[in-house]
PDB file of C-alpha atoms in Angstrom:
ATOM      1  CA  UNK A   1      74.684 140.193 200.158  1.00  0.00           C
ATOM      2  CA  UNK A   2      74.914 143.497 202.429  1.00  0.00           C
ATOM      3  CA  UNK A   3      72.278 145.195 203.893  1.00  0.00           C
ATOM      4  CA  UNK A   4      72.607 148.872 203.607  1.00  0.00           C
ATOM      5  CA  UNK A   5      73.172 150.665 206.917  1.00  0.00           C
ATOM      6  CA  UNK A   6      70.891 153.150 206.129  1.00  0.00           C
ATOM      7  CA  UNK A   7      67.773 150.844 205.646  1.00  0.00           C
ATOM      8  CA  UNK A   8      66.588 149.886 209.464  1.00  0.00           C
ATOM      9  CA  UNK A   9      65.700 146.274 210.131  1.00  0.00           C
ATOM     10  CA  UNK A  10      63.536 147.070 212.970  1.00  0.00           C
ATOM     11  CA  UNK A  11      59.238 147.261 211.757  1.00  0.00           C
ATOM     12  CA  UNK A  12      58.187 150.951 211.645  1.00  0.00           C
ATOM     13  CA  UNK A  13      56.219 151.938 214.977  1.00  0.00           C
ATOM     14  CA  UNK A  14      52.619 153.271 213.703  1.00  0.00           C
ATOM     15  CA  UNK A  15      52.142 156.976 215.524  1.00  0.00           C
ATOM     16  CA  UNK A  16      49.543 156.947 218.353  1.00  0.00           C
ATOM     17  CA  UNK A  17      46.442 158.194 216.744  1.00  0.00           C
ATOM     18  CA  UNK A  18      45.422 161.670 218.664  1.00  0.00           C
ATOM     19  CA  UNK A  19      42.293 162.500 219.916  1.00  0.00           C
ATOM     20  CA  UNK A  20      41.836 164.327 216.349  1.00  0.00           C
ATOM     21  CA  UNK A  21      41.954 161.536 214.471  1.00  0.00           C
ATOM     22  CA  UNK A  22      40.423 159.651 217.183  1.00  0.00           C
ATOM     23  CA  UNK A  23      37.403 162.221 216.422  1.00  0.00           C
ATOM     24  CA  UNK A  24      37.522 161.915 212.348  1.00  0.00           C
ATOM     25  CA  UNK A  25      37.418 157.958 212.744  1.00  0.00           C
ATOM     26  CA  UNK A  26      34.350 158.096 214.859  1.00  0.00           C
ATOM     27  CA  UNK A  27      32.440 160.673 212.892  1.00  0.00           C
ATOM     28  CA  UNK A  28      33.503 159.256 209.417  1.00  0.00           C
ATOM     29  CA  UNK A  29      31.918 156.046 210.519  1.00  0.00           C
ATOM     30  CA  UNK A  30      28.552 157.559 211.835  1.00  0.00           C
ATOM     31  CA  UNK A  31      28.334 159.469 208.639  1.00  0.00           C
ATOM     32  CA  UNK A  32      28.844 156.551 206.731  1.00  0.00           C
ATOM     33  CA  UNK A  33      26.417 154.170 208.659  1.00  0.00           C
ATOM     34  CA  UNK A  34      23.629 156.638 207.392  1.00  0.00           C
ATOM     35  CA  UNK A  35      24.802 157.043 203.959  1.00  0.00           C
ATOM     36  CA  UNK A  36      21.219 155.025 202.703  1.00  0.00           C
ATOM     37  CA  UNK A  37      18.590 156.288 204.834  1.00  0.00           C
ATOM     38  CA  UNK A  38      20.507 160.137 204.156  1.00  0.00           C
ATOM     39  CA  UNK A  39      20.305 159.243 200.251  1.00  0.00           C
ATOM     40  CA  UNK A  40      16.620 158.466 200.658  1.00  0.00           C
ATOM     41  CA  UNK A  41      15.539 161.593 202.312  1.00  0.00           C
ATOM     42  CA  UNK A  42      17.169 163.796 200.627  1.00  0.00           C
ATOM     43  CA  UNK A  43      15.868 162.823 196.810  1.00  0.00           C
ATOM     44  CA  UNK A  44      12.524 162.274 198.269  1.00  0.00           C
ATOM     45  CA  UNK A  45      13.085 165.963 199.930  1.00  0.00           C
ATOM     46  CA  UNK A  46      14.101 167.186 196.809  1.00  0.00           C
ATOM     47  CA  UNK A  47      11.446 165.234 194.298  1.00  0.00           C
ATOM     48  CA  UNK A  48       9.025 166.527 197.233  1.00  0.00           C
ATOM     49  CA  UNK A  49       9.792 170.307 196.702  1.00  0.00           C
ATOM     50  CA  UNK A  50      10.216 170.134 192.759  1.00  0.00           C
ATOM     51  CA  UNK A  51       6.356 168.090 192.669  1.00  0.00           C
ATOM     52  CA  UNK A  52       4.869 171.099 195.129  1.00  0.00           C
ATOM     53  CA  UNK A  53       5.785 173.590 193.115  1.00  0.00           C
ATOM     54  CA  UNK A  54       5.064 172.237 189.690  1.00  0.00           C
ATOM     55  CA  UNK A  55       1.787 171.584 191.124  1.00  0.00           C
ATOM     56  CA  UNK A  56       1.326 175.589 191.920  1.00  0.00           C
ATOM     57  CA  UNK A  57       0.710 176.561 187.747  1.00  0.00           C
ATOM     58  CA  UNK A  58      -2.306 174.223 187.340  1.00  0.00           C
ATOM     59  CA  UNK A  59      -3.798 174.813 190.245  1.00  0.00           C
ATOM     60  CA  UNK A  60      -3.342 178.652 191.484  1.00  0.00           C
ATOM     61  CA  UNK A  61      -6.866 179.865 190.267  1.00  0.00           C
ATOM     62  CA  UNK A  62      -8.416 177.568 191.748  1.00  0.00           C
ATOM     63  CA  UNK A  63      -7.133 178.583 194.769  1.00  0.00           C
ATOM     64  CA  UNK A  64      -7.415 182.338 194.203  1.00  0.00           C
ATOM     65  CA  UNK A  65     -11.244 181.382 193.423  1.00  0.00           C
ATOM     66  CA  UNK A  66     -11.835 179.940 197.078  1.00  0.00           C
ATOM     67  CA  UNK A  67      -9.046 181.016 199.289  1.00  0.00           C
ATOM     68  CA  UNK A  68     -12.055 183.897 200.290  1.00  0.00           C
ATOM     69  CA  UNK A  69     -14.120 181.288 201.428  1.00  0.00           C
ATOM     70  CA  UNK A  70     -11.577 179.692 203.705  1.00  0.00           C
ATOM     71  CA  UNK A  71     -12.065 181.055 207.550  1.00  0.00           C
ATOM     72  CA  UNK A  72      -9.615 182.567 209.177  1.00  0.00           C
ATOM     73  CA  UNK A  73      -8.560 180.239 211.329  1.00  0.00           C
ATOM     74  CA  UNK A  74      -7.411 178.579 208.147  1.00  0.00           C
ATOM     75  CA  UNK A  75      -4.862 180.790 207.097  1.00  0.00           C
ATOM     76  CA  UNK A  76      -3.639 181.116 211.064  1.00  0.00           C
ATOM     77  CA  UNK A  77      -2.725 177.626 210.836  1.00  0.00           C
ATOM     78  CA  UNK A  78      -0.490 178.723 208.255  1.00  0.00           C
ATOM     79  CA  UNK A  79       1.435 181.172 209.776  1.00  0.00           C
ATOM     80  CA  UNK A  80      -0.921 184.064 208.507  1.00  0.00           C
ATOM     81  CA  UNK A  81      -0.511 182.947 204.795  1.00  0.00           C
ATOM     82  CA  UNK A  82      -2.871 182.988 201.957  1.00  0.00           C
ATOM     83  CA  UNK A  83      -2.883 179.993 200.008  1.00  0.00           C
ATOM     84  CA  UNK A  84      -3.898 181.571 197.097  1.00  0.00           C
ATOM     85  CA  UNK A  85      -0.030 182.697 196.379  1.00  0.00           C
ATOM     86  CA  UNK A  86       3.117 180.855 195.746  1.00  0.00           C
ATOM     87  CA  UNK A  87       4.694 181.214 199.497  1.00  0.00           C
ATOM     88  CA  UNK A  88       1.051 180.485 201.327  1.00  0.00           C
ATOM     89  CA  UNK A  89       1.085 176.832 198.624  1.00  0.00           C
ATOM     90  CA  UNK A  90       4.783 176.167 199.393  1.00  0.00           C
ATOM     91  CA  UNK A  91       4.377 176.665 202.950  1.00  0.00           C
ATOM     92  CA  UNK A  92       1.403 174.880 203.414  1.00  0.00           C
ATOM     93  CA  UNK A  93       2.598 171.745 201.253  1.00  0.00           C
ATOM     94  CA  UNK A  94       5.990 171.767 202.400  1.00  0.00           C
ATOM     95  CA  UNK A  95       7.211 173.871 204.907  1.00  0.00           C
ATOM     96  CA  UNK A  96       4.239 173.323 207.317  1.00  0.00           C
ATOM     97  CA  UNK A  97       5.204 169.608 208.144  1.00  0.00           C
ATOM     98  CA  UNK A  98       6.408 167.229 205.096  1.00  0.00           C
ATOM     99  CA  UNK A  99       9.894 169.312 204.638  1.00  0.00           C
ATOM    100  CA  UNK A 100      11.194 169.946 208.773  1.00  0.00           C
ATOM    101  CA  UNK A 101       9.275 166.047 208.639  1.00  0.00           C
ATOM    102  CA  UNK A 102      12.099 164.722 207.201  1.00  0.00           C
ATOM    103  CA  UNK A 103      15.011 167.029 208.770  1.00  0.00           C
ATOM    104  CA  UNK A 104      13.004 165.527 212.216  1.00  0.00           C
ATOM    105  CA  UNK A 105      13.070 162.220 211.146  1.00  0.00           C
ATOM    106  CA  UNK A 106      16.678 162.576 210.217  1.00  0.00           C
ATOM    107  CA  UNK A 107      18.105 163.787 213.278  1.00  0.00           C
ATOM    108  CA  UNK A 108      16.355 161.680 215.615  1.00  0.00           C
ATOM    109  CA  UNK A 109      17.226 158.532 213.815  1.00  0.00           C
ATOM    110  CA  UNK A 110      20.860 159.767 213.538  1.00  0.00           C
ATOM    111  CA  UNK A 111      21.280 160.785 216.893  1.00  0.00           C
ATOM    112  CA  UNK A 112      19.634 157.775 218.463  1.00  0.00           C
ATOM    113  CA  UNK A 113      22.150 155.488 216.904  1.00  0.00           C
ATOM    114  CA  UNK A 114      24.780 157.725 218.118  1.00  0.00           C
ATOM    115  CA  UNK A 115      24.136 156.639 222.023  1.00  0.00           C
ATOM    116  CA  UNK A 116      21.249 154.359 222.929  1.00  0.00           C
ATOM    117  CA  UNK A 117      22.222 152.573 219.629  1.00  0.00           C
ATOM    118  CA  UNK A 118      26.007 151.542 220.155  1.00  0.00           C
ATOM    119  CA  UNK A 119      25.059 151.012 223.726  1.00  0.00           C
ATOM    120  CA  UNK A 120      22.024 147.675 222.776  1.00  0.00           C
ATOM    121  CA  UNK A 121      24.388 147.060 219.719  1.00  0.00           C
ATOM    122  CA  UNK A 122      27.239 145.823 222.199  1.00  0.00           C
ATOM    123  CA  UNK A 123      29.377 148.569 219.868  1.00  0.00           C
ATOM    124  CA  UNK A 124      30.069 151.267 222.370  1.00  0.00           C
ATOM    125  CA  UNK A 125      32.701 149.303 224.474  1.00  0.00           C
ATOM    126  CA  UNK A 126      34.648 148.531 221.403  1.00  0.00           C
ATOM    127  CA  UNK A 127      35.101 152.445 220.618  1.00  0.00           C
ATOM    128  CA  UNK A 128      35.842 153.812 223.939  1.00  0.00           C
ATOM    129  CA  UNK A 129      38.296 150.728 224.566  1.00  0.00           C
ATOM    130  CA  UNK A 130      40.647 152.732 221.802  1.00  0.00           C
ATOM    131  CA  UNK A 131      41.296 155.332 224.824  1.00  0.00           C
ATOM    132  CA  UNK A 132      39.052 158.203 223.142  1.00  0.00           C
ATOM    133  CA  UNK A 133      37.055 159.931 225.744  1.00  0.00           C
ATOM    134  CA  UNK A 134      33.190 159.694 226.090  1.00  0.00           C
ATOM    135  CA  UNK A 135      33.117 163.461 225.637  1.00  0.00           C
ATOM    136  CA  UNK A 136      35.261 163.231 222.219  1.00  0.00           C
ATOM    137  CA  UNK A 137      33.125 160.192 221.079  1.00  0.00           C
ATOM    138  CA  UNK A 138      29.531 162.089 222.017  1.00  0.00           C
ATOM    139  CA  UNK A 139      30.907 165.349 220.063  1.00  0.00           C
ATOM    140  CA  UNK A 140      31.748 162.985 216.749  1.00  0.00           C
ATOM    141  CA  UNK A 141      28.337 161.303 216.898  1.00  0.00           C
ATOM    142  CA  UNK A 142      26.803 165.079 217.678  1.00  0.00           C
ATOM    143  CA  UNK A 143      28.576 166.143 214.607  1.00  0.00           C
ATOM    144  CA  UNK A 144      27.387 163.232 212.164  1.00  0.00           C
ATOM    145  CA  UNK A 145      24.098 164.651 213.131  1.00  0.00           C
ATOM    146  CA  UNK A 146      24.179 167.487 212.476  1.00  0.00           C
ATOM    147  CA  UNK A 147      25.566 166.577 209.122  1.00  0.00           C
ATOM    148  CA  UNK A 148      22.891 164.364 208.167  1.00  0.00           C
ATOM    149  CA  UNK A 149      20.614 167.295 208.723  1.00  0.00           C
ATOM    150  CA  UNK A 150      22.596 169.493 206.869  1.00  0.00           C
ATOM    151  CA  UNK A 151      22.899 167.000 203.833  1.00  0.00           C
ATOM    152  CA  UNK A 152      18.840 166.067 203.480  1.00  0.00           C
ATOM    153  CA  UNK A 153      18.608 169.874 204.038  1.00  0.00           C
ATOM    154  CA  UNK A 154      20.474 170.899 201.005  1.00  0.00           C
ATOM    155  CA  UNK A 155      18.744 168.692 198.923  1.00  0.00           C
ATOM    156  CA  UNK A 156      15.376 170.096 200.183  1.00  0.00           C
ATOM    157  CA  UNK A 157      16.867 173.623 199.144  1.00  0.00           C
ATOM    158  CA  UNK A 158      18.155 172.496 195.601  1.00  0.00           C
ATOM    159  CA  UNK A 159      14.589 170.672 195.356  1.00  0.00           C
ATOM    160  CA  UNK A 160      12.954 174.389 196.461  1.00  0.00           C
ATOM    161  CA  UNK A 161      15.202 176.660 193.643  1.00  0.00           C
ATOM    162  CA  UNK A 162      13.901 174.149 191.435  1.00  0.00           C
ATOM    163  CA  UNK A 163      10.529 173.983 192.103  1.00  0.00           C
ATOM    164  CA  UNK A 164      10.841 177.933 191.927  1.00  0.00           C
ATOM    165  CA  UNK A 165      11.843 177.531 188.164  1.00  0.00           C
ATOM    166  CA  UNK A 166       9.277 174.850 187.047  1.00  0.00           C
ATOM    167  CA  UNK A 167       6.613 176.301 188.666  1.00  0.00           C
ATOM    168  CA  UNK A 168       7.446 180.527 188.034  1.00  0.00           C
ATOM    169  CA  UNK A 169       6.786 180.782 192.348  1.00  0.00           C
ATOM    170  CA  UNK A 170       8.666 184.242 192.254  1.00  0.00           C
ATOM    171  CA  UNK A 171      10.044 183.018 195.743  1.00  0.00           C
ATOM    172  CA  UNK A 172      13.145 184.937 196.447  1.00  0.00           C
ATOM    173  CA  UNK A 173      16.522 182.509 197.110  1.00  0.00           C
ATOM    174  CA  UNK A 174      16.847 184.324 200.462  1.00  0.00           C
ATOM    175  CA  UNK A 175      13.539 183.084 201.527  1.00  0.00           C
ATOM    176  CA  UNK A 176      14.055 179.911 200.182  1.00  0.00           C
ATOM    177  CA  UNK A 177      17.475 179.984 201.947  1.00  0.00           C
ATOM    178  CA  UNK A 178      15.797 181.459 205.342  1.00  0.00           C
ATOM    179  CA  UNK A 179      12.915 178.795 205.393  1.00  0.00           C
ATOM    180  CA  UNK A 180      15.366 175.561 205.288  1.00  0.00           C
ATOM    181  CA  UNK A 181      17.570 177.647 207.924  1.00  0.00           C
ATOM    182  CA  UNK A 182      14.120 177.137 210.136  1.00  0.00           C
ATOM    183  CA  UNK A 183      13.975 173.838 209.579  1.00  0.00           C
ATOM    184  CA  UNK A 184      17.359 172.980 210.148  1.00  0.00           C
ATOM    185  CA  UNK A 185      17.118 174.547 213.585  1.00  0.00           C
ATOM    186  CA  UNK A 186      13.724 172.750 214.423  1.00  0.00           C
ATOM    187  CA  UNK A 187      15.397 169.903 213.645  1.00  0.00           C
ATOM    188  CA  UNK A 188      18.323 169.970 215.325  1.00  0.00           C
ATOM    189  CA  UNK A 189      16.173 170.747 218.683  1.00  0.00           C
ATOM    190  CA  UNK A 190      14.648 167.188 218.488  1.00  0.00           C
ATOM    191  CA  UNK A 191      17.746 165.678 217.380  1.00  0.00           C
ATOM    192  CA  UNK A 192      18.825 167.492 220.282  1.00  0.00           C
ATOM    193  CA  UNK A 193      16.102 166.290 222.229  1.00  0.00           C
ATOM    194  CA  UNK A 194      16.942 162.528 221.264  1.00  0.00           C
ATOM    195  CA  UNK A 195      21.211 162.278 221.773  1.00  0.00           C
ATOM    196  CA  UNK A 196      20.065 163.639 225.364  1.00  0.00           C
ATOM    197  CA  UNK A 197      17.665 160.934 225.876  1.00  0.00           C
ATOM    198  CA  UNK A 198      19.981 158.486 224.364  1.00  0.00           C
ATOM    199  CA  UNK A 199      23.006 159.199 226.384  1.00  0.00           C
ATOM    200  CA  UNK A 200      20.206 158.920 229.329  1.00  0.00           C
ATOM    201  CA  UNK A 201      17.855 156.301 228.605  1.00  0.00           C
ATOM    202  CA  UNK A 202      20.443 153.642 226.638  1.00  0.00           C
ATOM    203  CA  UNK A 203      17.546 152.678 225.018  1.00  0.00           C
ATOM    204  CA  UNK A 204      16.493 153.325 221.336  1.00  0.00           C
ATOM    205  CA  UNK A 205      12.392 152.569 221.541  1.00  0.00           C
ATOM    206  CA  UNK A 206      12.354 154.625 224.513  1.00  0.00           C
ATOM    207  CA  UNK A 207      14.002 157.881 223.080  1.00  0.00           C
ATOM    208  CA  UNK A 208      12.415 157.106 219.807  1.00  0.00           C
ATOM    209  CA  UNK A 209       8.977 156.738 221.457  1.00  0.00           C
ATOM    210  CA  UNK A 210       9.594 160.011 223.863  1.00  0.00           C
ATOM    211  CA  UNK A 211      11.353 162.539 221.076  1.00  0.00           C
ATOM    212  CA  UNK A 212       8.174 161.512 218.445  1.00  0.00           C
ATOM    213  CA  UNK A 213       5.620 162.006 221.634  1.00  0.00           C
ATOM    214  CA  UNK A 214       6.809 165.533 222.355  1.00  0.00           C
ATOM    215  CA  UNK A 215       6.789 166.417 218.818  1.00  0.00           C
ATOM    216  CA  UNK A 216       3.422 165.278 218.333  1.00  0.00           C
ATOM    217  CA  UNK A 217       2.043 167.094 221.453  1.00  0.00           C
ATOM    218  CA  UNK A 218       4.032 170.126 220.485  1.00  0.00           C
ATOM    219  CA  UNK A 219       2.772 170.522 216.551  1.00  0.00           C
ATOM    220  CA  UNK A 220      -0.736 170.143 217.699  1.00  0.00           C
ATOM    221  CA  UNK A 221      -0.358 172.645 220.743  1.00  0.00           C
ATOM    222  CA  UNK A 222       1.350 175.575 218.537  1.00  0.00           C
ATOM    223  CA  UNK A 223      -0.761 174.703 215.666  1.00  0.00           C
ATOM    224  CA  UNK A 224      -4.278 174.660 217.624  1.00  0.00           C
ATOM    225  CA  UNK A 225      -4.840 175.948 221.499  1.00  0.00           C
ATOM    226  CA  UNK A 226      -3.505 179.353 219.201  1.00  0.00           C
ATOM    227  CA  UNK A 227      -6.701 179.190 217.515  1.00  0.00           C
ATOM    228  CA  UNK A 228      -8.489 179.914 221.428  1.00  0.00           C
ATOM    229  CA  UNK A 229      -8.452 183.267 222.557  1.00  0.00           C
ATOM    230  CA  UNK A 230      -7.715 181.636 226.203  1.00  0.00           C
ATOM    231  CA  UNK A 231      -5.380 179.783 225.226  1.00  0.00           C
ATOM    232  CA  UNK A 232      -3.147 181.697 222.900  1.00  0.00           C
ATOM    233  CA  UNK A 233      -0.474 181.760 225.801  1.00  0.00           C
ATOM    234  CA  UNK A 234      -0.082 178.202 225.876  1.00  0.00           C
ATOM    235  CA  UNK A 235       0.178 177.491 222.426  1.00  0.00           C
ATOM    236  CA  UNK A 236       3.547 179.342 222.736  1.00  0.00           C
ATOM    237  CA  UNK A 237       5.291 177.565 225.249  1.00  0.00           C
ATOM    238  CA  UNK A 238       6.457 174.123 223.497  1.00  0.00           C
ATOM    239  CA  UNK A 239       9.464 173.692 220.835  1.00  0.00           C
ATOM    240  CA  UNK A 240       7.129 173.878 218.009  1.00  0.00           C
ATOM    241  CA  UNK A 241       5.927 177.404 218.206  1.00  0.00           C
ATOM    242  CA  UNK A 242       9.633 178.992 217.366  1.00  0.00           C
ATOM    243  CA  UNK A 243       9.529 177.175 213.983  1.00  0.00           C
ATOM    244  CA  UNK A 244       5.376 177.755 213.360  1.00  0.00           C
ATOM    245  CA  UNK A 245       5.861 181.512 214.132  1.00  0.00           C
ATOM    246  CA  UNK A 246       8.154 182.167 211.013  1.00  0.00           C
ATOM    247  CA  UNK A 247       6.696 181.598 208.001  1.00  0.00           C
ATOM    248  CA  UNK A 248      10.580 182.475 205.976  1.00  0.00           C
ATOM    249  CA  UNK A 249       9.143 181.762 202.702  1.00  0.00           C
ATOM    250  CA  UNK A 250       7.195 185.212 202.831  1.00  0.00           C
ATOM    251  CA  UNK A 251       8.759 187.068 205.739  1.00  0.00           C
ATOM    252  CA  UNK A 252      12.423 185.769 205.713  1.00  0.00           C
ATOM    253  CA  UNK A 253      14.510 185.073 208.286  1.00  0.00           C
ATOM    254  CA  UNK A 254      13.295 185.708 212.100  1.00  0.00           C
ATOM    255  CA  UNK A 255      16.022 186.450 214.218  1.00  0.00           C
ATOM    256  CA  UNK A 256      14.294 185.915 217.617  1.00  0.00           C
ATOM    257  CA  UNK A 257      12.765 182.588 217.031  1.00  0.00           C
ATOM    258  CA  UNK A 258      16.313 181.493 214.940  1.00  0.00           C
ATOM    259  CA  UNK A 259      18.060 182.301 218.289  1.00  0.00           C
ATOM    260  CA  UNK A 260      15.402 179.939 220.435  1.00  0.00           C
ATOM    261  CA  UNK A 261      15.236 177.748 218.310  1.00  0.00           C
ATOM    262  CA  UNK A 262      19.547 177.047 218.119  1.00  0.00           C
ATOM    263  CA  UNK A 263      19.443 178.144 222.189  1.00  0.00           C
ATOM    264  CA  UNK A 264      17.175 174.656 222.678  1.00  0.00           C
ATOM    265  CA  UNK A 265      19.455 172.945 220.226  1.00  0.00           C
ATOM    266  CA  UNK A 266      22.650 173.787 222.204  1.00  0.00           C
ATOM    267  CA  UNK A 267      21.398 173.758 225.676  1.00  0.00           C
ATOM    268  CA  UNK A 268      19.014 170.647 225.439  1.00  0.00           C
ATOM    269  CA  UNK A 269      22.625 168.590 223.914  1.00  0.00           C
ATOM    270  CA  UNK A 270      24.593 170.394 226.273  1.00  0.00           C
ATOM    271  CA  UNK A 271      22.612 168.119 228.731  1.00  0.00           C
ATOM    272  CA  UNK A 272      23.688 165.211 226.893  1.00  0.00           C
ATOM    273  CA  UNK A 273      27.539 165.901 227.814  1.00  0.00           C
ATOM    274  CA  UNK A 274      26.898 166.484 231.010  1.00  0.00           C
ATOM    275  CA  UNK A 275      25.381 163.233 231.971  1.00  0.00           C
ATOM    276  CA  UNK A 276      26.749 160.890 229.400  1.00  0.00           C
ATOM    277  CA  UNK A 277      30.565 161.395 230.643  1.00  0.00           C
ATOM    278  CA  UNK A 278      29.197 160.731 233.598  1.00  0.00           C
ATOM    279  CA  UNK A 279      26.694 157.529 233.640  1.00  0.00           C
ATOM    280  CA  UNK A 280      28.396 154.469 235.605  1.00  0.00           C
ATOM    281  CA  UNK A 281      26.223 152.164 234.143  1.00  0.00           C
ATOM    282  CA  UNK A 282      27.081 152.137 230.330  1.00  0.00           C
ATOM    283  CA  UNK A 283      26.525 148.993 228.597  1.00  0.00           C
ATOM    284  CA  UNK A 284      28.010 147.276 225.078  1.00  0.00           C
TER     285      UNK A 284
END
């Protein structure tokens, strides 16, 4: 028996994986490793927004009976709207703090795994031992993020054109559209927020703890010093405000706070790759 000359005897060399694929390993696994906690969010988003608005037939002359009675200060809380019509009732039950909740939530859990995570998990060695650069690997787990967000968002958005149906809001899709831009944004600044103290800190708790502290001072800073003539000035200056300041649902799209609100997002992770490649002291 021959062996053709043609067929080599010699074991095919695989091709050195490039930092592309490198990049599309890394990020395929960090979107995967979320694939429960993304499922949960986003049909709880979306069961969220459908309930809300189904909730808006029964119940809307009840509220145009007593939204006169509410003071002021009520309707400042939510971003100047009544909620005695559709936007003011989807606002206040959703967009306020339930719906950019869960984008929050979603973003600082992802991006918290994507540093101070692989770094107690003993994982991180492993990946950067395959030659990709810490740079590369920060930008994959950055981009995982971001898809999360994007996913949980969606289904918040489907869940909203929905709700718009069932409950005859009269929302238009831009607004619906403009309002889950918002709280994309919002919550890509604390995501932001967390990879940076991740890639900093190495420690989950501690970003975790930190990220959900600011968030918490922030919300209750934009939402109430504003209500104090005095102290209108400083209810501005925290991440929250951007976000509070556009009610979408009823004004669309703002422009100004959009472009804060992505500025923080890029320059607070743009942190993150400047000290990350650079920490002597990673662990895992």
């Amino acid at each position: 028996m021959t062996t053709p000359s043609s067929v080599s005897l010699t074991p095919a060399r695989a091709a050195p994986a490039t930092t592309a694929s490198k990049w599309r390993t890394i990020y395929t696994r960090a979107v995967a490793d979320k694939t429960v906690l993304v499922s949960v969010l986003a049909f709880y988003g979306l069961a969220m927004a459908v309930g809300v608005g189904a909730l808006w037939p029964p119940l809307q002359e009840t509220f145009a009976a007593i939204a006169g009675k509410f003071p002021a200060a009520f309707d400042a809380l939510l971003g100047g709207l009544s909620i005695a019509t559709p936007a003011g009732w989807m606002h206040a039950e959703l967009m306020s703090l339930m719906g950019p909740g869960f984008l929050i939530a979603m973003a600082m859990m992802s991006a918290v795994s994507a540093t101070a995570g692989e770094e107690q998990d003993r994982t991180l060695g492993l990946v950067l031992s395959t030659g990709v650069t810490r740079t590369t690997f920060l930008f994959a787990k950055a981009a995982a993020m971001v898809t999360h967000v994007l996913i949980v968002a969606a289904a918040l958005f489907v869940g909203m054109l929905i709700a718009g149906r069932v409950g005859g809001l009269g929302i238009p899709v831009l607004d619906s559209l403009a309002a889950t831009v918002n709280m994309i944004l919002i919550a890509l600044v604390y995501g932001a927020i967390a990879l940076t103290l991740g890639a900093t800190t190495a420690d989950r708790r501690l970003t975790l703890s930190i990220t959900g502290a600011l968030l918490g001072v922030s919300f209750i800073a934009a939402s109430f010093l504003g209500l104090v003539d005095s102290l209108v000035w400083l209810s501005k200056i925290n991440f929250w405000y951007p976000y509070m300041a556009s009610p979408a649902l009823a004004e669309g799209l703002d422009w100004g706070n959009a472009a804060i609100m992505a500025g923080l997002a890029v320059g607070i992770g743009a942190i993150a790759f400047t000290i990350f490649p650079r920490r002597k002291d990673l662990r895992g």
